[in-house]
Amino acid sequence: MGLPEFATWLDTIQQFHSSEIELGLERLAQVAQRLSIKPNATVITIAGTNGKGSTAHAISQIAQAHGQRVGLYCSPHFLRFTERALINNQEQTEQQWIEAFERIDNARQEIPLTFFEFTTLAAFLLFEAQELDLWVLEVGLGGRLDAVNIIDSDVAIVTSIGLDHQDFLGETREAIGFEKVGIARCDKPLIIGAQDCPQSVLKQAQALTKHLHVIDRDFHLHRHLHLSGTGHAFNFANQQQNIEISLPPFFVPSNAAVAIQALYQWRSDWQVGVIQEVLGSLELKGRAQAVKHGSHSFLLDVGHNPQAVEAFMTHLDQSKCYSVIIGMLKDKDTLGVLQQLEPMIEHWSLVNLDAGRNAGVDVLRAQVLSIEPGAQIDQFDTVKQAIEHQLSQPVKPTPCLILGSFFTIAEGLAFFEGGGEAS
């Protein structure tokens, strides 16, 4: 059981600001100044439409395997709020979070902070309290005006640029890319892993820093036929390195490339064998995660936009049909995701999510039928109900997919890991 005070704090923080999201750094910077927040380690900041989490975890794991102490900040969480800030893979205690919350609340006084802003500051305080070598910070939304960007990065990464969060970031890849490269700092490296990056974004990046590293221009990756089906080689021209790696199925090769490139911008004494071992065995919750429950198989993935779902589907057997349990948020491209999935789905289980931005099963049903009239569809109030229904059906040769949102995966993991509730 968690501390009652901790649950109360989480509820209270939700009430401190009238908006769930408010981009801008002025309020946050004031509070950070009052707290005298100053990183005592190298900082790598990661923005991108997709791939931020896997890239952040890869950098963290490689650095730790070389004896570095690493603070990793990612969001959202799956089962426990304390998953958001890890120090050498360890969650910090609820009491440590409470103490950070108290410091922030005392410092902010009259200044309203969103939930994400409050928790970002708390993570920074947790990291400051430790002797760390590296902070790895995942941007929550966009980049330039995201809370994480109050910290100056020593190395900045943009993993990908796609259409997502258009209400906040703009309607085009050019506008969204402008926001994401805003995490760069003058005279510090910026690494862009977005293939086919808009020229206007590259021009903006070059104006921000003289140390720009662009995939397929300054460093390269290509498939090696003599390696296994997931084998790729990465060539880093400026390091004169050529690293061959077999990647786990969820790991997009370009994300592995930018992770390695970022590490080499920090320091040069990495052991290639260690990098190969870490990346080859990397596992992440909610990223093409295989789960067995009795005789039934499930495959969970947090993909919640068309680009992420397209990447996930490349790992599926293209000749087979799947069942899917899917719940989505209304501010996502729900139709685009469903269109990506449709060619391989024979049965749809649509679920409501316990979130204010829930798209709703009626909306999803109408969209599925618009692209596949006569589709086989079931509707459920919860992911748990949908999974229980799936378990009552005959076992199929293909796993049941669970997709659409971090909320969807969190509910699925809560069921599979003991029936608990995500918090």
Coordinates of C-alpha atoms in Angstrom, one line a residue:
M1 CA 0.0 0.0 0.0
G2 CA 1.2 3.5 -0.8
L3 CA 1.4 6.4 1.6
P4 CA -2.0 8.2 2.1
E5 CA -0.1 11.5 2.1
F6 CA 1.4 10.6 -1.3
A7 CA -2.0 9.9 -2.9
T8 CA -3.3 13.2 -1.4
W9 CA -0.4 15.1 -2.9
L10 CA -1.1 13.7 -6.4
D11 CA -4.7 14.7 -6.1
T12 CA -3.8 18.1 -4.8
I13 CA -1.3 18.8 -7.6
Q14 CA -4.0 18.1 -10.2
Q15 CA -5.9 21.1 -8.7
F16 CA -3.0 23.7 -8.7
H17 CA -3.6 24.8 -12.3
S18 CA -6.8 25.1 -14.3
S19 CA -5.3 23.6 -17.4
E20 CA -3.9 20.1 -17.8
I21 CA -1.3 21.5 -20.3
E22 CA 0.0 25.0 -20.7
L23 CA 3.1 25.5 -22.7
G24 CA 5.5 28.2 -21.6
L25 CA 8.5 28.5 -19.3
E26 CA 8.1 31.8 -17.5
R27 CA 6.1 30.6 -14.5
L28 CA 8.2 27.4 -14.2
A29 CA 11.5 29.3 -14.5
Q30 CA 10.5 31.5 -11.6
V31 CA 9.9 28.6 -9.3
A32 CA 13.0 26.8 -10.5
Q33 CA 15.0 29.9 -9.7
R34 CA 13.5 30.1 -6.2
L35 CA 14.5 26.4 -5.7
S36 CA 18.0 27.1 -7.1
I37 CA 17.8 24.1 -9.4
K38 CA 21.1 23.5 -11.1
P39 CA 22.1 20.1 -12.7
N40 CA 25.2 18.6 -11.1
A41 CA 25.7 16.2 -14.1
T42 CA 25.7 16.1 -17.9
V43 CA 22.2 16.5 -19.3
I44 CA 20.9 14.8 -22.4
T45 CA 17.4 16.0 -23.5
I46 CA 15.2 14.0 -25.9
A47 CA 12.3 15.3 -28.0
G48 CA 10.4 13.7 -30.8
T49 CA 7.0 12.5 -32.0
N50 CA 7.9 8.9 -31.5
G51 CA 10.9 7.0 -30.0
K52 CA 11.7 9.3 -27.1
G53 CA 11.2 6.6 -24.4
S54 CA 13.1 3.9 -26.1
T55 CA 16.0 6.2 -26.9
A56 CA 16.1 7.6 -23.3
H57 CA 16.2 4.1 -21.8
A58 CA 18.9 2.9 -24.3
I59 CA 21.1 5.8 -23.3
S60 CA 20.5 5.2 -19.6
Q61 CA 21.2 1.5 -19.8
I62 CA 24.4 1.9 -21.9
A63 CA 25.8 4.6 -19.5
Q64 CA 25.0 2.5 -16.5
A65 CA 26.7 -0.6 -18.0
H66 CA 29.8 1.6 -18.1
G67 CA 29.6 2.4 -14.4
Q68 CA 27.8 5.8 -14.7
R69 CA 25.1 6.9 -12.3
V70 CA 22.1 8.0 -14.3
G71 CA 18.9 9.8 -13.5
L72 CA 16.2 9.0 -16.1
Y73 CA 13.0 11.2 -16.3
C74 CA 10.2 9.8 -18.5
S75 CA 6.4 10.2 -18.7
P76 CA 3.7 9.1 -18.5
H77 CA 4.0 6.2 -16.2
F78 CA 2.3 2.8 -16.5
L79 CA 1.5 1.4 -13.0
R80 CA 3.0 3.7 -10.4
F81 CA 3.7 7.5 -10.5
T82 CA 7.1 6.8 -9.1
E83 CA 8.2 5.2 -12.4
R84 CA 8.6 8.7 -13.8
A85 CA 12.0 9.3 -12.2
L86 CA 14.6 6.5 -12.0
I87 CA 18.1 6.6 -10.6
N88 CA 20.1 3.7 -11.9
N89 CA 16.8 1.9 -12.7
Q90 CA 15.4 2.4 -9.2
E91 CA 12.2 4.2 -8.4
Q92 CA 12.5 6.8 -5.6
T93 CA 10.3 6.4 -2.5
E94 CA 7.0 8.1 -2.1
Q95 CA 8.4 9.9 0.9
Q96 CA 11.2 11.3 -1.3
W97 CA 8.6 12.6 -3.7
I98 CA 6.6 14.1 -0.9
E99 CA 9.6 16.0 0.4
A100 CA 10.2 17.3 -3.2
F101 CA 6.5 18.3 -3.5
E102 CA 6.7 20.2 -0.2
R103 CA 9.7 22.2 -1.3
I104 CA 8.1 23.1 -4.6
D105 CA 4.8 24.1 -3.0
N106 CA 6.6 26.3 -0.5
A107 CA 8.7 27.9 -3.3
R108 CA 5.9 28.5 -5.8
Q109 CA 3.7 30.5 -3.4
E110 CA 1.2 32.2 -5.7
I111 CA 2.4 30.7 -9.0
P112 CA 0.2 28.1 -10.5
L113 CA 1.9 25.0 -12.0
T114 CA 0.4 22.2 -14.1
F115 CA 0.6 18.6 -12.9
F116 CA 3.5 18.0 -15.4
E117 CA 5.4 21.1 -14.4
F118 CA 5.1 20.2 -10.8
T119 CA 6.3 16.7 -11.3
T120 CA 9.1 17.7 -13.6
L121 CA 10.5 20.1 -10.9
A122 CA 10.2 17.3 -8.3
A123 CA 12.2 14.9 -10.5
F124 CA 14.9 17.5 -10.9
L125 CA 15.1 17.9 -7.1
L126 CA 15.3 14.1 -6.7
F127 CA 18.2 14.0 -9.2
E128 CA 20.0 17.0 -7.6
A129 CA 19.9 15.2 -4.2
Q130 CA 22.1 12.4 -5.7
E131 CA 25.7 12.3 -7.0
L132 CA 24.9 11.5 -10.7
D133 CA 27.0 11.5 -13.8
L134 CA 24.1 11.9 -16.3
W135 CA 20.5 13.2 -16.4
V136 CA 18.4 11.8 -19.3
L137 CA 15.3 13.9 -19.7
E138 CA 12.4 13.0 -22.0
V139 CA 10.4 16.0 -23.2
G140 CA 6.7 15.7 -22.5
L141 CA 5.2 17.8 -25.3
G142 CA 7.0 19.6 -28.1
G143 CA 10.3 20.9 -26.8
R144 CA 10.9 24.6 -27.0
L145 CA 8.2 25.5 -24.4
D146 CA 8.1 22.2 -22.5
A147 CA 8.9 22.1 -18.8
V148 CA 12.0 20.0 -19.3
N149 CA 13.5 22.7 -21.4
I150 CA 14.2 25.0 -18.4
I151 CA 17.3 22.9 -18.0
D152 CA 20.1 23.6 -20.5
S153 CA 21.0 20.3 -22.3
D154 CA 24.6 19.4 -23.0
V155 CA 23.4 17.1 -25.8
A156 CA 19.9 17.5 -27.4
I157 CA 18.2 14.8 -29.5
V158 CA 15.1 15.0 -31.9
T159 CA 14.2 11.4 -32.7
S160 CA 11.4 12.0 -35.1
I161 CA 9.0 14.6 -36.5
G162 CA 5.4 13.6 -37.2
L163 CA 1.9 15.0 -36.9
D164 CA 0.8 14.8 -33.2
H165 CA -0.5 17.3 -30.7
Q166 CA -1.3 19.7 -33.5
D167 CA -3.5 21.8 -31.2
F168 CA -0.4 22.8 -29.3
L169 CA 2.5 22.4 -31.8
G170 CA 1.1 23.4 -35.2
E171 CA -0.5 21.7 -38.2
T172 CA 2.6 20.8 -40.2
R173 CA 5.8 18.9 -39.7
E174 CA 7.7 22.2 -40.3
A175 CA 5.9 23.9 -37.4
I176 CA 6.2 20.8 -35.1
G177 CA 9.9 20.4 -36.0
F178 CA 10.5 24.0 -35.1
E179 CA 9.2 23.4 -31.6
K180 CA 11.2 20.2 -31.1
V181 CA 14.6 21.6 -32.2
G182 CA 14.0 24.4 -29.6
I183 CA 15.7 22.1 -27.0
A184 CA 19.1 22.8 -28.6
R185 CA 21.6 25.1 -27.0
C186 CA 24.3 27.2 -28.7
D187 CA 27.7 25.5 -29.0
K188 CA 26.1 22.2 -27.8
P189 CA 25.4 19.1 -30.0
L190 CA 22.0 18.6 -31.5
I191 CA 21.3 15.2 -33.0
I192 CA 18.4 14.8 -35.5
G193 CA 17.2 11.3 -36.2
A194 CA 14.2 12.3 -38.1
Q195 CA 14.6 11.0 -41.6
D196 CA 13.4 13.3 -44.4
C197 CA 13.7 16.2 -42.0
P198 CA 12.1 19.4 -43.4
Q199 CA 14.7 21.8 -44.7
S200 CA 13.1 24.7 -42.7
V201 CA 13.7 22.7 -39.6
L202 CA 17.3 22.0 -40.5
K203 CA 17.8 25.7 -41.2
Q204 CA 16.4 26.6 -37.8
A205 CA 18.6 23.9 -36.1
Q206 CA 21.7 25.4 -37.8
A207 CA 20.8 28.8 -36.5
L208 CA 20.6 27.4 -33.0
T209 CA 23.9 25.4 -32.9
K210 CA 27.0 24.9 -34.9
H211 CA 27.2 21.3 -33.8
L212 CA 24.4 19.7 -35.8
H213 CA 24.4 16.0 -36.5
V214 CA 21.8 14.7 -38.9
I215 CA 21.0 11.1 -39.7
D216 CA 21.9 10.0 -43.3
R217 CA 24.1 13.1 -43.6
D218 CA 26.5 13.1 -40.7
F219 CA 26.0 9.5 -39.4
H220 CA 24.4 6.6 -41.1
L221 CA 22.7 3.3 -40.6
H222 CA 22.2 0.4 -43.0
R223 CA 21.1 -3.2 -42.8
H224 CA 23.7 -5.9 -42.9
L225 CA 22.6 -9.0 -44.8
H226 CA 25.0 -11.2 -42.9
L227 CA 23.4 -10.3 -39.6
S228 CA 20.2 -11.7 -38.2
G229 CA 16.8 -10.4 -39.3
T230 CA 17.1 -7.4 -36.9
G231 CA 20.7 -6.7 -37.6
H232 CA 21.8 -3.2 -38.4
A233 CA 25.2 -1.4 -38.8
F234 CA 25.7 2.1 -37.7
N235 CA 28.4 4.2 -39.2
F236 CA 29.5 7.4 -37.3
A237 CA 31.6 9.4 -39.6
N238 CA 32.8 11.9 -37.1
Q239 CA 33.8 9.1 -34.7
Q240 CA 35.2 6.8 -37.4
Q241 CA 33.1 4.1 -35.8
N242 CA 31.2 1.3 -37.4
I243 CA 29.1 -0.6 -34.9
E244 CA 27.0 -3.7 -35.8
I245 CA 24.0 -4.5 -33.6
S246 CA 21.1 -6.9 -33.6
L247 CA 18.1 -5.0 -32.2
P248 CA 15.1 -6.1 -30.3
P249 CA 11.9 -5.9 -32.4
F250 CA 10.5 -2.7 -30.8
F251 CA 13.6 -0.7 -31.3
V252 CA 13.5 1.5 -34.4
P253 CA 17.0 1.4 -35.9
S254 CA 17.3 5.2 -36.2
N255 CA 16.6 5.6 -32.5
A256 CA 19.4 3.3 -31.7
A257 CA 21.7 5.3 -34.0
V258 CA 20.8 8.6 -32.3
A259 CA 21.3 7.1 -28.9
I260 CA 24.8 6.0 -29.7
Q261 CA 25.6 9.3 -31.4
A262 CA 24.5 11.2 -28.4
L263 CA 26.7 9.1 -26.1
Y264 CA 29.7 9.7 -28.3
Q265 CA 29.0 13.4 -28.2
W266 CA 29.3 13.2 -24.4
R267 CA 32.4 11.1 -24.2
S268 CA 34.5 8.8 -26.4
D269 CA 35.5 5.9 -24.2
W270 CA 32.5 3.6 -24.7
Q271 CA 33.1 -0.1 -25.2
V272 CA 31.5 -1.3 -28.4
G273 CA 30.9 -4.8 -27.0
V274 CA 29.0 -3.4 -24.1
I275 CA 26.9 -1.2 -26.4
Q276 CA 26.1 -4.3 -28.5
E277 CA 25.1 -6.3 -25.5
V278 CA 22.9 -3.7 -23.9
L279 CA 21.0 -2.8 -27.1
G280 CA 20.6 -6.4 -28.1
S281 CA 19.0 -7.4 -24.9
L282 CA 17.0 -4.2 -24.1
E283 CA 13.4 -4.7 -22.9
L284 CA 10.9 -2.0 -22.2
K285 CA 7.4 -2.1 -20.8
G286 CA 4.7 -1.4 -23.4
R287 CA 7.0 -1.6 -26.4
A288 CA 6.1 -4.6 -28.5
Q289 CA 5.8 -6.4 -25.1
A290 CA 4.8 -10.0 -25.3
V291 CA 2.7 -11.4 -22.4
K292 CA 1.4 -14.9 -21.8
H293 CA -1.7 -15.5 -19.7
G294 CA -2.4 -19.3 -19.6
S295 CA -2.5 -20.4 -23.2
H296 CA -3.4 -17.0 -24.5
S297 CA -0.8 -14.6 -26.0
F298 CA -0.9 -10.8 -26.0
L299 CA 1.3 -8.2 -27.6
L300 CA 1.2 -4.7 -26.0
D301 CA 2.5 -1.5 -27.6
V302 CA 2.0 2.2 -26.6
G303 CA 1.8 3.3 -30.3
H304 CA -0.8 6.0 -30.4
N305 CA -0.3 7.7 -33.7
P306 CA -0.1 6.4 -37.3
Q307 CA 3.7 6.5 -37.5
A308 CA 4.1 4.6 -34.3
V309 CA 1.6 2.0 -35.3
E310 CA 3.1 1.6 -38.7
A311 CA 6.5 0.9 -37.1
F312 CA 4.9 -1.6 -34.7
M313 CA 3.2 -3.5 -37.5
T314 CA 6.5 -4.1 -39.3
H315 CA 7.2 -6.7 -36.6
L316 CA 4.0 -8.6 -37.2
D317 CA 3.5 -11.6 -39.5
Q318 CA 2.0 -9.8 -42.5
S319 CA 0.2 -13.0 -43.7
K320 CA -1.9 -13.4 -40.5
C321 CA -4.9 -11.7 -39.1
Y322 CA -5.1 -10.4 -35.5
S323 CA -7.6 -9.4 -32.9
V324 CA -7.0 -6.1 -31.2
I325 CA -8.0 -4.4 -28.0
I326 CA -7.8 -0.7 -28.5
G327 CA -8.7 2.5 -26.6
M328 CA -7.6 5.9 -27.7
L329 CA -7.6 9.6 -26.7
K330 CA -9.7 12.0 -28.7
D331 CA -6.8 14.4 -29.4
K332 CA -5.0 11.7 -31.3
D333 CA -5.4 10.8 -35.0
T334 CA -7.7 7.9 -34.2
L335 CA -8.9 7.4 -37.8
G336 CA -5.3 7.3 -39.0
V337 CA -4.4 4.7 -36.5
L338 CA -7.4 2.5 -37.3
Q339 CA -6.6 2.8 -41.0
Q340 CA -3.1 1.6 -40.4
L341 CA -4.4 -1.4 -38.4
E342 CA -7.3 -2.4 -40.6
P343 CA -5.6 -4.6 -43.2
M344 CA -4.4 -7.0 -40.4
I345 CA -7.3 -7.0 -38.0
E346 CA -10.1 -9.6 -38.1
H347 CA -11.8 -8.6 -34.8
W348 CA -12.0 -5.3 -32.9
S349 CA -12.5 -4.9 -29.2
L350 CA -13.0 -1.2 -28.6
V351 CA -12.6 0.1 -25.0
N352 CA -13.3 3.3 -23.1
L353 CA -10.4 4.8 -21.1
D354 CA -10.6 6.3 -17.6
A355 CA -9.3 9.6 -18.9
G356 CA -10.8 13.0 -19.5
R357 CA -9.6 12.9 -23.1
N358 CA -11.2 9.4 -23.8
A359 CA -12.2 9.2 -27.5
G360 CA -15.0 6.8 -26.6
V361 CA -16.1 3.5 -28.1
D362 CA -18.9 5.0 -30.2
V363 CA -16.5 7.3 -32.0
L364 CA -14.0 4.5 -32.6
R365 CA -16.8 2.1 -33.8
A366 CA -18.1 4.7 -36.3
Q367 CA -14.5 5.1 -37.7
V368 CA -13.9 1.4 -37.9
L369 CA -17.1 0.9 -39.8
S370 CA -16.3 3.8 -42.1
I371 CA -13.1 2.0 -43.3
E372 CA -14.4 -1.6 -42.9
P373 CA -18.2 -1.9 -43.3
G374 CA -19.3 -5.1 -41.6
A375 CA -16.3 -5.3 -39.3
Q376 CA -16.5 -7.6 -36.3
I377 CA -16.7 -5.3 -33.3
D378 CA -17.2 -5.7 -29.5
Q379 CA -17.3 -2.8 -27.1
F380 CA -16.2 -2.7 -23.5
D381 CA -16.2 -0.2 -20.6
T382 CA -12.6 -1.2 -19.5
V383 CA -9.5 -2.9 -20.9
K384 CA -9.9 -5.5 -18.1
Q385 CA -13.3 -6.5 -19.5
A386 CA -11.9 -6.8 -23.0
I387 CA -9.0 -9.0 -21.9
E388 CA -11.3 -11.2 -19.8
H389 CA -13.5 -11.7 -22.9
Q390 CA -10.5 -12.5 -25.0
L391 CA -9.4 -15.2 -22.4
S392 CA -12.9 -16.8 -22.7
Q393 CA -12.4 -17.3 -26.5
P394 CA -10.6 -20.2 -28.1
V395 CA -6.8 -19.8 -28.3
K396 CA -5.6 -18.4 -31.6
P397 CA -2.2 -18.8 -33.3
T398 CA -1.6 -15.1 -33.3
P399 CA -1.4 -12.9 -30.2
C400 CA -4.1 -10.4 -29.3
L401 CA -2.8 -6.9 -29.8
I402 CA -3.4 -4.2 -27.1
L403 CA -2.8 -0.7 -28.5
G404 CA -3.8 2.9 -28.6
S405 CA -2.5 4.8 -25.6
F406 CA -0.4 4.7 -22.5
F407 CA -3.7 4.5 -20.6
T408 CA -4.6 1.3 -22.5
I409 CA -1.3 -0.3 -21.8
A410 CA -1.4 0.7 -18.2
E411 CA -4.7 -1.0 -17.7
G412 CA -3.5 -4.1 -19.5
L413 CA -0.3 -4.3 -17.4
A414 CA -2.3 -3.8 -14.2
F415 CA -4.4 -6.8 -15.2
F416 CA -1.4 -9.0 -16.1
E417 CA 0.7 -8.0 -13.2
G418 CA -1.8 -9.0 -10.5
G419 CA -5.0 -7.2 -11.1
G420 CA -3.8 -4.0 -9.5
E421 CA -4.8 -0.5 -10.5
A422 CA -2.5 2.0 -12.3
S423 CA -2.0 5.1 -10.2

